[in-house]
XYZ file of C-alpha atoms in Angstrom:
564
model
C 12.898 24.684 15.501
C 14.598 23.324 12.373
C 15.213 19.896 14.299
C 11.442 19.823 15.024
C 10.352 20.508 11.455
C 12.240 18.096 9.842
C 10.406 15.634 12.366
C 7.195 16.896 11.707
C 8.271 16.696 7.886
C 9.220 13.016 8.209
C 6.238 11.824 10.223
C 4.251 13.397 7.509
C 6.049 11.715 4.943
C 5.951 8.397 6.719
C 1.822 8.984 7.115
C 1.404 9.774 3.495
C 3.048 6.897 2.562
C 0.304 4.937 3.922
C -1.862 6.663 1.306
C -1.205 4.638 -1.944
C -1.650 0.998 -0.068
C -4.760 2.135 1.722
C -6.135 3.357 -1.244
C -6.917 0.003 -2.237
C -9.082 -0.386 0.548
C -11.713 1.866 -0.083
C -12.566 0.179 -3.468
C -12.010 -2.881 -2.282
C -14.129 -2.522 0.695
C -17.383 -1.278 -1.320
C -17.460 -4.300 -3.499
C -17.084 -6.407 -0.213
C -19.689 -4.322 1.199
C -22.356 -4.616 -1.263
C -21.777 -8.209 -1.301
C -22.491 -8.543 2.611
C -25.597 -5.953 2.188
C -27.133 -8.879 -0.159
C -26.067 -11.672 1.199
C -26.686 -11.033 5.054
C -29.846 -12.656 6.459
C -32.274 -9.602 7.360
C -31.737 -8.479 3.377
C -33.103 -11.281 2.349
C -36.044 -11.418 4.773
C -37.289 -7.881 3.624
C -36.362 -8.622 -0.513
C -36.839 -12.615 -0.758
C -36.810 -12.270 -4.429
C -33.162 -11.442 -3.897
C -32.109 -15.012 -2.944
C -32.049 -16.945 -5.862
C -28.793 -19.072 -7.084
C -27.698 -16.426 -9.892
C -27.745 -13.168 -7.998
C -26.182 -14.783 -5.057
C -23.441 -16.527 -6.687
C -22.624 -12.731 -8.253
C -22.668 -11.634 -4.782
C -20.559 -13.645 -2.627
C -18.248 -13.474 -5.848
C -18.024 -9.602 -4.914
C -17.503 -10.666 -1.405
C -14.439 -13.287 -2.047
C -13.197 -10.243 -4.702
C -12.795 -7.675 -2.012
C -11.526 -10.234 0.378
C -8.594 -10.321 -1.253
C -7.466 -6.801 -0.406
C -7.817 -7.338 2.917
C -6.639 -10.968 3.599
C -3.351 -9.776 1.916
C -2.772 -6.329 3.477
C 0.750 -7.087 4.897
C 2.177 -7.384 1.714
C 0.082 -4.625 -0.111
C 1.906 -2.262 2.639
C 5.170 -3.730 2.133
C 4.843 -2.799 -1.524
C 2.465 0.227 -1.287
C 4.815 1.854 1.571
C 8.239 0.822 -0.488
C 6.652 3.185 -3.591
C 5.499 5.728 -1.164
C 8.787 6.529 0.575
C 10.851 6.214 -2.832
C 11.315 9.696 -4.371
C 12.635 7.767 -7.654
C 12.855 4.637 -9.384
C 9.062 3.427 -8.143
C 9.158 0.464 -10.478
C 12.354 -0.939 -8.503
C 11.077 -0.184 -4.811
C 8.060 -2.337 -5.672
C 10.091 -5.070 -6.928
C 12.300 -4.612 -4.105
C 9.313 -4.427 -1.523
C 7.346 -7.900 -2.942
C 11.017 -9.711 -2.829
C 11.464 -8.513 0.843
C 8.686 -9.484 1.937
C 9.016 -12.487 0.815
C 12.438 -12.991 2.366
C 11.295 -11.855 5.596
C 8.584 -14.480 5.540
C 10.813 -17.322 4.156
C 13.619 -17.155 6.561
C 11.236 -16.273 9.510
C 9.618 -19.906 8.390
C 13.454 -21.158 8.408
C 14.248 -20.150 11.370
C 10.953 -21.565 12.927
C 11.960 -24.951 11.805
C 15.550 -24.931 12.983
C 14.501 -23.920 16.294
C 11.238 -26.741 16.988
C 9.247 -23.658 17.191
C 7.360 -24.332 13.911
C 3.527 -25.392 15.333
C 2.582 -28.856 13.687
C -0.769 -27.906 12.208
C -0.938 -31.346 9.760
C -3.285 -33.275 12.135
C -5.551 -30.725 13.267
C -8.858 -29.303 11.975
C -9.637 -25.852 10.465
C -10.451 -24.114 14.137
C -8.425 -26.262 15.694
C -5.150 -25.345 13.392
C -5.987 -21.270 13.818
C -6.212 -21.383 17.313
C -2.837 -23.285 17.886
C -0.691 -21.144 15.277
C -3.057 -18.259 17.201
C -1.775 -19.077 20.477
C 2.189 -19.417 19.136
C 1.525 -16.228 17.717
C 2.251 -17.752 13.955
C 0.408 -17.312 11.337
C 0.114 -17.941 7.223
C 1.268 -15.807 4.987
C 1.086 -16.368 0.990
C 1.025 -19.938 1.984
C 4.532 -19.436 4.441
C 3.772 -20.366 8.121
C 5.740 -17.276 9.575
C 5.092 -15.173 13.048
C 2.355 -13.402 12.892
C 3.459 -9.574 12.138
C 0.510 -8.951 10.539
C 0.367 -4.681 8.787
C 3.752 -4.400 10.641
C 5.538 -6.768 8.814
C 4.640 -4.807 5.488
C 5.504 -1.789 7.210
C 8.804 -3.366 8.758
C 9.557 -4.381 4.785
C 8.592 -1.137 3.120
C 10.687 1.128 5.490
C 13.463 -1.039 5.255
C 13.449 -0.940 0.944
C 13.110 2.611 1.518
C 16.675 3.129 2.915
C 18.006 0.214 0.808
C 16.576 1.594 -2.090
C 17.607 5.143 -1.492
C 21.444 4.016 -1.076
C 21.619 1.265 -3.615
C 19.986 3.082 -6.484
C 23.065 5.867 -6.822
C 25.683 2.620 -6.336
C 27.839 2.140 -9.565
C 29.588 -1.228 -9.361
C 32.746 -1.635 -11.252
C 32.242 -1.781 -15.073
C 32.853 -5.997 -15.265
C 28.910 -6.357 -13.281
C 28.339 -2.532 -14.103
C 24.781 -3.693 -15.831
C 23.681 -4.233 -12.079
C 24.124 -0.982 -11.049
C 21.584 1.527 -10.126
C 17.921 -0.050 -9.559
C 18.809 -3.252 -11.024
C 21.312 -3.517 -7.391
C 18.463 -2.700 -5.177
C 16.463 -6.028 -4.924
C 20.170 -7.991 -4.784
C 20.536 -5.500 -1.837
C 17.410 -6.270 -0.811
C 17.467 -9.580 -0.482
C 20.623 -9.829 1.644
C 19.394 -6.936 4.017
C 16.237 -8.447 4.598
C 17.972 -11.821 5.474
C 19.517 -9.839 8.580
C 16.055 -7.757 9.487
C 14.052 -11.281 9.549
C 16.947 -12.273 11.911
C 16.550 -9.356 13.840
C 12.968 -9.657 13.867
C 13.175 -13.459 15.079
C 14.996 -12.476 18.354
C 12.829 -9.533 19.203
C 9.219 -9.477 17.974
C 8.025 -11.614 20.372
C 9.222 -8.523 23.240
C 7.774 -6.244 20.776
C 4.331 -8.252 20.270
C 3.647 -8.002 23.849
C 4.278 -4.802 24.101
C 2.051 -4.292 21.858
C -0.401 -5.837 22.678
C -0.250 -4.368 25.835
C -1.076 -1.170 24.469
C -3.515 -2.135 22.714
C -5.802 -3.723 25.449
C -4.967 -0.578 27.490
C -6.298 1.511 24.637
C -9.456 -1.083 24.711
C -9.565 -0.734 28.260
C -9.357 3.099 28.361
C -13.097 2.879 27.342
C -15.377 5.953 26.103
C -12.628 8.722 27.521
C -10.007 7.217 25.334
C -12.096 7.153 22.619
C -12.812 10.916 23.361
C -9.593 11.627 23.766
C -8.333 10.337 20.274
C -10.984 12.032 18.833
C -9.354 15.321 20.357
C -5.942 14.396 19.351
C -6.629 13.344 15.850
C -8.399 16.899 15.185
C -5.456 18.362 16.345
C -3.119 16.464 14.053
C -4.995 17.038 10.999
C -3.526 21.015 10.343
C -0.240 19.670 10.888
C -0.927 16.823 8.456
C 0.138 13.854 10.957
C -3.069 12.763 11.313
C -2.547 9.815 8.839
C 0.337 8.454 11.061
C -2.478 7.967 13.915
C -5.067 6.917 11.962
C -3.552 4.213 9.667
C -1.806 1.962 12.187
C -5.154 1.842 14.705
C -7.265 0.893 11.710
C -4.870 -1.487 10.277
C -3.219 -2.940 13.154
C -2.678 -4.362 16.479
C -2.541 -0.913 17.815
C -5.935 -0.113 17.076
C -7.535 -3.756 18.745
C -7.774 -7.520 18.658
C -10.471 -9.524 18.425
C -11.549 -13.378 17.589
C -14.416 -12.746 14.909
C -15.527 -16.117 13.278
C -12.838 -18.363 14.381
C -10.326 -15.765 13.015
C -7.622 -13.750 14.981
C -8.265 -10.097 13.533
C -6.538 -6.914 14.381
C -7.270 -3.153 12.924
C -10.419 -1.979 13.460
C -11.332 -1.924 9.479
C -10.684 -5.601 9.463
C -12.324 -6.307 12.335
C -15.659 -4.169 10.830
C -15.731 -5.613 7.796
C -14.685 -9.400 8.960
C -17.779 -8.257 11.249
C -20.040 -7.397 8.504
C -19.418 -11.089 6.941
C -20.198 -13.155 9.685
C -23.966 -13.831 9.621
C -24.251 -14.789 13.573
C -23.258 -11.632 14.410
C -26.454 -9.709 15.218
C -24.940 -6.719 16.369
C -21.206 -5.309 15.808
C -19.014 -4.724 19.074
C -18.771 -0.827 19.145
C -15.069 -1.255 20.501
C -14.811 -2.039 17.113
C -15.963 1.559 15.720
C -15.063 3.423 18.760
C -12.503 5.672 16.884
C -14.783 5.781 13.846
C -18.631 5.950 13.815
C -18.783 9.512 15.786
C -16.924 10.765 12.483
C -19.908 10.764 10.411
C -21.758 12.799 13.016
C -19.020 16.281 12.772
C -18.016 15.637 8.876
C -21.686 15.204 7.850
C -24.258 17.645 10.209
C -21.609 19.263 12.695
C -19.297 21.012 9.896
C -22.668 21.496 7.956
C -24.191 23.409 11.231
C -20.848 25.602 11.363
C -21.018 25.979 7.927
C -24.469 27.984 8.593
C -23.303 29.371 11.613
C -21.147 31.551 9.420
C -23.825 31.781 6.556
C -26.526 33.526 9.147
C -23.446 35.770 10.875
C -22.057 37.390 7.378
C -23.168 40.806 6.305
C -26.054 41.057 4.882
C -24.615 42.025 1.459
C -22.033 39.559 1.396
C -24.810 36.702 2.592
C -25.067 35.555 -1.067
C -21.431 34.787 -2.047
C -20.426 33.905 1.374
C -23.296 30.978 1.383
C -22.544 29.513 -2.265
C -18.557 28.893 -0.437
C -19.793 27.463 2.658
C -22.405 25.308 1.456
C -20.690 23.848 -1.156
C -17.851 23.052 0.886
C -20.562 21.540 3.675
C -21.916 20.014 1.089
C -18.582 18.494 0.039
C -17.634 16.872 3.818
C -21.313 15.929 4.304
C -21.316 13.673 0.743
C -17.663 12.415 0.629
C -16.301 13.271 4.353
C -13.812 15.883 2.472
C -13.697 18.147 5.148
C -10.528 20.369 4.513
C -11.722 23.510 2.618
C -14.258 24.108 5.648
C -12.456 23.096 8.755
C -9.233 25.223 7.851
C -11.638 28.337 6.569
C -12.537 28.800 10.477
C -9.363 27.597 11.898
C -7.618 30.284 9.950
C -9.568 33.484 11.126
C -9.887 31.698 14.436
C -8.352 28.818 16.114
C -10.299 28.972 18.777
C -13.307 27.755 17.034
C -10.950 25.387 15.983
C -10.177 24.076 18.958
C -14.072 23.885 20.311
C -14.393 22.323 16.546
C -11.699 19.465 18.488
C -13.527 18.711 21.544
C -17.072 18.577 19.927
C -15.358 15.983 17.605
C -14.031 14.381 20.577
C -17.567 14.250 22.456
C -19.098 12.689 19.116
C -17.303 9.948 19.388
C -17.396 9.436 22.863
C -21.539 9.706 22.381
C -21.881 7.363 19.466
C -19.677 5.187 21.690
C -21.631 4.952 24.720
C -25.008 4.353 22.630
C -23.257 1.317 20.703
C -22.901 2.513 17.563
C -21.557 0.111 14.880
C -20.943 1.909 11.525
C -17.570 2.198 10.002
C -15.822 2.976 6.870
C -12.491 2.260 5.704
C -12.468 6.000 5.125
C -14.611 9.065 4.180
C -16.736 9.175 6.324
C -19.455 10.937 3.951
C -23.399 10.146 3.075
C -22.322 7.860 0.458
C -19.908 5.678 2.093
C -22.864 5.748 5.650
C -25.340 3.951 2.695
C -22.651 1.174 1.801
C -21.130 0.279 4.734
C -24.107 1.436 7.366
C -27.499 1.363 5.725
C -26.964 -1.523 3.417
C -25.493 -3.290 6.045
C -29.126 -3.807 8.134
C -29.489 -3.284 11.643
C -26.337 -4.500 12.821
C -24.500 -1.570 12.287
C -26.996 0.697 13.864
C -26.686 3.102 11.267
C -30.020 5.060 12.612
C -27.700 6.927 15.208
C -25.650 8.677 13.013
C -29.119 10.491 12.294
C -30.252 10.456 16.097
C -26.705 11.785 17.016
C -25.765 13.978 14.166
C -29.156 16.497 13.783
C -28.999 17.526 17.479
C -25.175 17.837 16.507
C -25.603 20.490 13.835
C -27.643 22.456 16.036
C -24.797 22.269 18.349
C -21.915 23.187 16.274
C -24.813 26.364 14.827
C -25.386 27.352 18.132
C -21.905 27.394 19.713
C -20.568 28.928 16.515
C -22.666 31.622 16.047
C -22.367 32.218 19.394
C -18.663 32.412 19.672
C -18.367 34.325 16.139
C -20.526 37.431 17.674
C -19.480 37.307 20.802
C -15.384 37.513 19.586
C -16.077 39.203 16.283
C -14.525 36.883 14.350
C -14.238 37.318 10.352
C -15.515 34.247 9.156
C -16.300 34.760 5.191
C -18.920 37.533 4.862
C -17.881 39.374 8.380
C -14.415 40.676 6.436
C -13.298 44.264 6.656
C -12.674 43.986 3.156
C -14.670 43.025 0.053
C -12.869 40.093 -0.306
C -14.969 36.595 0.475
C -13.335 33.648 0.396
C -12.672 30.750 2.178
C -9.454 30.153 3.886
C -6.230 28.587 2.189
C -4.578 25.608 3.867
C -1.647 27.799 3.956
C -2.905 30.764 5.694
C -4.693 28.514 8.505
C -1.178 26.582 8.933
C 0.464 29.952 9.377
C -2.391 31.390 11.673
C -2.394 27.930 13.987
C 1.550 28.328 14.290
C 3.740 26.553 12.084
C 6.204 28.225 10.403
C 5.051 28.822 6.725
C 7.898 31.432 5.025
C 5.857 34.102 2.687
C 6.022 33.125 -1.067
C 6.878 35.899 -3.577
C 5.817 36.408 -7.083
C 6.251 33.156 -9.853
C 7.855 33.663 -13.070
C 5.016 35.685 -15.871
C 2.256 33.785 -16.789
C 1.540 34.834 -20.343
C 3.108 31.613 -21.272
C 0.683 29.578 -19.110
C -2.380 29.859 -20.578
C -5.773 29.377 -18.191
C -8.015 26.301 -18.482
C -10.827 28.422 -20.467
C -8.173 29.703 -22.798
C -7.873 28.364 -26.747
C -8.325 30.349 -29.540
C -12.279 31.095 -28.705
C -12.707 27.225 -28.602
C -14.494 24.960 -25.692
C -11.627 22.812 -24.738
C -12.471 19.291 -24.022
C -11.866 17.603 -20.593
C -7.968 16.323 -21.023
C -7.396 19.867 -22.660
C -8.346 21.710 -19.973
C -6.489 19.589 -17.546
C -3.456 20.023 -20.002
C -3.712 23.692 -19.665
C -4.041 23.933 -16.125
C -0.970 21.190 -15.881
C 1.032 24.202 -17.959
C -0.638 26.819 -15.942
C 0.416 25.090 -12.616
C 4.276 24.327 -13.893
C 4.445 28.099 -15.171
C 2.877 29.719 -11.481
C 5.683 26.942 -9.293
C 8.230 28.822 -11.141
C 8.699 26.926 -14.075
C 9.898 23.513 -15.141
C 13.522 24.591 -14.039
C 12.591 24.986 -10.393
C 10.470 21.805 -10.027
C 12.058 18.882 -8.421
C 9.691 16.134 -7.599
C 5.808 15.647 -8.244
C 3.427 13.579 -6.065
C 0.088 13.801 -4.889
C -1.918 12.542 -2.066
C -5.726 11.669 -1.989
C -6.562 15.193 -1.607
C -2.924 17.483 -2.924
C -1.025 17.721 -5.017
C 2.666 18.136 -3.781
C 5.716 19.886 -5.944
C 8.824 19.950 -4.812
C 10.416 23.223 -5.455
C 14.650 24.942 -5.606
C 13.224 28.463 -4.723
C 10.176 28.764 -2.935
C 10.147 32.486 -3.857
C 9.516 31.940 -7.225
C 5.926 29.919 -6.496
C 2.952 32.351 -6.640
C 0.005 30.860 -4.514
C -2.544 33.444 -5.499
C -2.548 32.574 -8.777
C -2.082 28.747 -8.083
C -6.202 29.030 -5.449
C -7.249 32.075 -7.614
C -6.700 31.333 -11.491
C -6.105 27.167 -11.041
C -8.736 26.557 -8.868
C -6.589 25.280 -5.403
C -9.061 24.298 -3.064
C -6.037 25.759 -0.353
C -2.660 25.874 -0.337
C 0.598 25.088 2.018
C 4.244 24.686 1.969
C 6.252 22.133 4.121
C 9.732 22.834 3.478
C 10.337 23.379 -0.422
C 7.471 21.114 -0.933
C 4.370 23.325 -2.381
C 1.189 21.426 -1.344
C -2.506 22.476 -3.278
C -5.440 21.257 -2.155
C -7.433 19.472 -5.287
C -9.661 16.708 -4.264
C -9.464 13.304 -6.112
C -8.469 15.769 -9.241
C -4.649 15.917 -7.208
C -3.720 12.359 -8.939
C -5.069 13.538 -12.121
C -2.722 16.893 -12.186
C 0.423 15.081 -10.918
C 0.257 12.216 -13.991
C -0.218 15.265 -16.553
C 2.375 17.513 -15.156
C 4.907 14.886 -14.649
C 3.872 13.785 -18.589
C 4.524 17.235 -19.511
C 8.007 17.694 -17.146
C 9.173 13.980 -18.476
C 9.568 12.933 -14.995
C 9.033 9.476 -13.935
C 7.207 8.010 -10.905
């Protein structure tokens, strides 16, 4: 059991990781978004006034702008990944990450040359010049003809600084070169062990690069079941928290597709959509393309909101009230952003059964929106707002209209079979509890209830010293004061500054590493500081914020004096 922990513990670290270089994307992707949406020929058919020189310079400015991002992912990940896996010293696993990545690429390009395999592009056209290094399975990189590793070569790079980094930073070298030692000795490191990995990689990436893509034309190939089937599995994943280790690779490489879209070998089905969304002669996107992605908008935005009034219509009468101002606004929440946590562990905490129907209905929405040809994507949250920029604004390409066509037959499916399976097994959703209690469920609880381990946490240190957000002398705090006093409220209920190790935070929590678990109160961490949920994996203490996680990690690791 321990064994399989501590893997479940480092896949989850190696899928957060992911987090801070994908987080560009998003941003990136609405700027290239809008600037597709105005540029793209049926726009400017229905608004000609929008195609004059000024607007449409501004435009295609936005679209070159969030190009960027995602003509240079490789080495975003080899940085973004380095920082992620690096519990200290951030500042010198980026360094470290850029300079590897650059080694990789340089000697791969050396070792090209030595051996005649280097493809001579100096005498052929544009098209002509992609399709050879194509076909040799080369690439450019930064300007260095390499092999074409594309994400996986920042991944490759960012996992390798990560055990580089964590060995090299506690080196002290004798006291003549002692001003090298510590983080200053991890890019010198790094440059030497990434001489050896390129090597490595030389030799055996071409194996591994048909393998690959042998998978990933059998995942092509696997057709509407397979995309049925990952919709399944990656409902499964998320109470464990892997599902960001299945996710992130099939949207960001190989693994998840290839395809030829405007001359252009792309892989990852978020490059593929939005190199898609760019290319004015396509009329309609491939739905292989948004296979494992489109059907998402149907559950997060009318299916969860149709279980979310499933439960409203089955709680007591007298409990109606509070239970509906919970569900809604967490329905409300996963239908507008595509956060979907607070609602989908509520019900797989008082029943995993509804859970797992919650899985397969998922599943099947994927599998529909993939049969009709849906086209919509996102690079993630899949919410109202991000179906308007990447779907509606998009024209008729995308085929945005089905999300609606799918999705309101959906939420009478997911009310239906809910309130169905909540009378007929009695289950206590919020409002049907034998007590007067009505909440929603914490993240922890619905971990413990679907069968990972999760140890019981005791009583924190007292809290009179950690004063609530509302607190100050009778005054209205401001904003930053408020966060300040939940950042001391939040240090106080993890057992003080003495028994925190590490801070971090995700897109969604906010993750403390504690000594002694027993000393972290979680009631007062989802009832007083306003948790969304909360879990522990190991000594880490995980509580669910929103976007407000990143927010609570600076302050409390301002207040702590601990450094990225």
């Amino acid at each position: 059991m321990k064994e399989k922990n501590k893997f479940i513990s480092a896949f989850e670290q190696f899928g957060r990781s992911f987090l801070l270089p994908v987080s560009v994307l998003p941003g990136a992707g609405i700027i290239q978004g809008i600037g597709t949406a105005f540029t793209n020929e049926n726009t400017l058919k229905m608004f000609p006034f929008l195609n004059n020189a000024v607007f449409q310079f501004v435009m295609k400015f936005f679209i070159a702008l969030g190009g960027t991002a995602f003509s240079n992912l490789p080495v975003i990940f080899a940085v973004g990944v380095s920082v992620g896996l690096a519990k200290r010293e951030k500042g010198s696993a980026a360094l470290s990450g850029l300079l590897g990545f650059l080694v990789l690429h340089n000697v791969l390009n050396f070792l090209l040359k030595i051996s005649g395999r280097l493809v001579n592009t100096a005498n052929l056209s544009s098209g002509a010049a992609k399709l050879a290094l194509s076909n040799a399975m080369q690439t450019k990189v930064l300007g260095i003809q390499t092999m074409d590793l594309s994400v996986f070569g920042g991944i490759i790079v960012g996992v390798s600084v990560y055990f580089i980094h964590k060995w090299a930073v506690k080196q002290e070298l004798p006291t003549m070169i002692g001003f090298f030692s510590g983080p200053r000795f991890v890019p010198i490191v790094t440059m030497v062990a990434m001489s050896f990995v390129a090597i490595a990689i030389f030799f055996i990436w071409p194996t591994i690069q048909a393998g690959i893509s042998a998978v990933s034309i059998l995942v092509l190939k696997s057709g509407p079941i397979g995309t049925f089937l990952y919709g399944l599995i990656e409902r499964a994943l998320l109470p464990f928290g892997l599902h960001h280790g299945l996710n992130w690779p099939v949207r960001t490489t190989e693994l998840g597709g290839s395809w030829t879209i405007g001359g252009n070998h792309v892989v990852g089905t978020v490059n593929a959509y939005l190199a898609s969304l760019a290319d004015s002669s396509i009329k309609s996107i491939d739905p292989s393309i948004t296979r494992f992605n489109g059907g998402k908008f149907v559950y997060f935005m009318f299916g969860l909101s149709g279980a979310a009034y499933a439960m409203y219509k089955t709680a007591s009468p007298e409990k109606r009230k509070v239970a509906g101002s919970l569900l809604f606004a967490a329905a409300g929440t996963s239908f507008l952003t595509g956060i979907t946590e607070p609602i989908e562990f509520t019900f797989l905490f008082v029943a995993p059964m509804l859970y797992a129907v919650h899985a397969v209905l998922a599943g099947s929405a994927l599998f529909v929106m993939h049969m009709l040809g849906a086209g919509v994507a996102t690079p993630t949250g899949h919410g109202f707002i991000n179906l308007v920029i990447y779907g509606v604004l998009q024209g008729p390409k995308t085929h945005w209209w089905l999300v609606f066509l799918v999705g309101i037959p959906y939420f009478f499916l997911y009310y239906y079979v809910f309130k169905f399976m909540i009378l007929k097994f009695n289950f206590k959703t919020p409002g049907r509890e034998d007590t007067d209690e009505v909440k929603l469920a914490s993240k922890q609880e619905a971990r413990g209830k679907y069968g990972l381990k999760i140890q019981n946490v005791g009583q924190a240190a007292p809290q009179d010293t950690a004063p609530t957000p509302e607190k100050s002398e009778g005054k209205e705090l401001s904003k930053q004061e408020k966060t300040h006093q939940q950042a001391l409220g939040l240090i106080a209920a993890h057992g003080g500054p003495e028994n925190i190790v590490d801070v971090n935070a995700c897109i969604t929590r906010l993750r403390i590493d504690v000594k002694d678990k027993s000393l972290v109160d979680k009631d007062t961490i989802v009832n007083q500081y306003e948790a969304l949920g909360f879990a522990e994996n190991g000594m880490q203490m995980q509580s669910i914020y929103g976007a407000y996680a990143n927010v609570l990690k600076m302050e409390i690791q301002d207040i702590l004096g601990l450094e990225e």
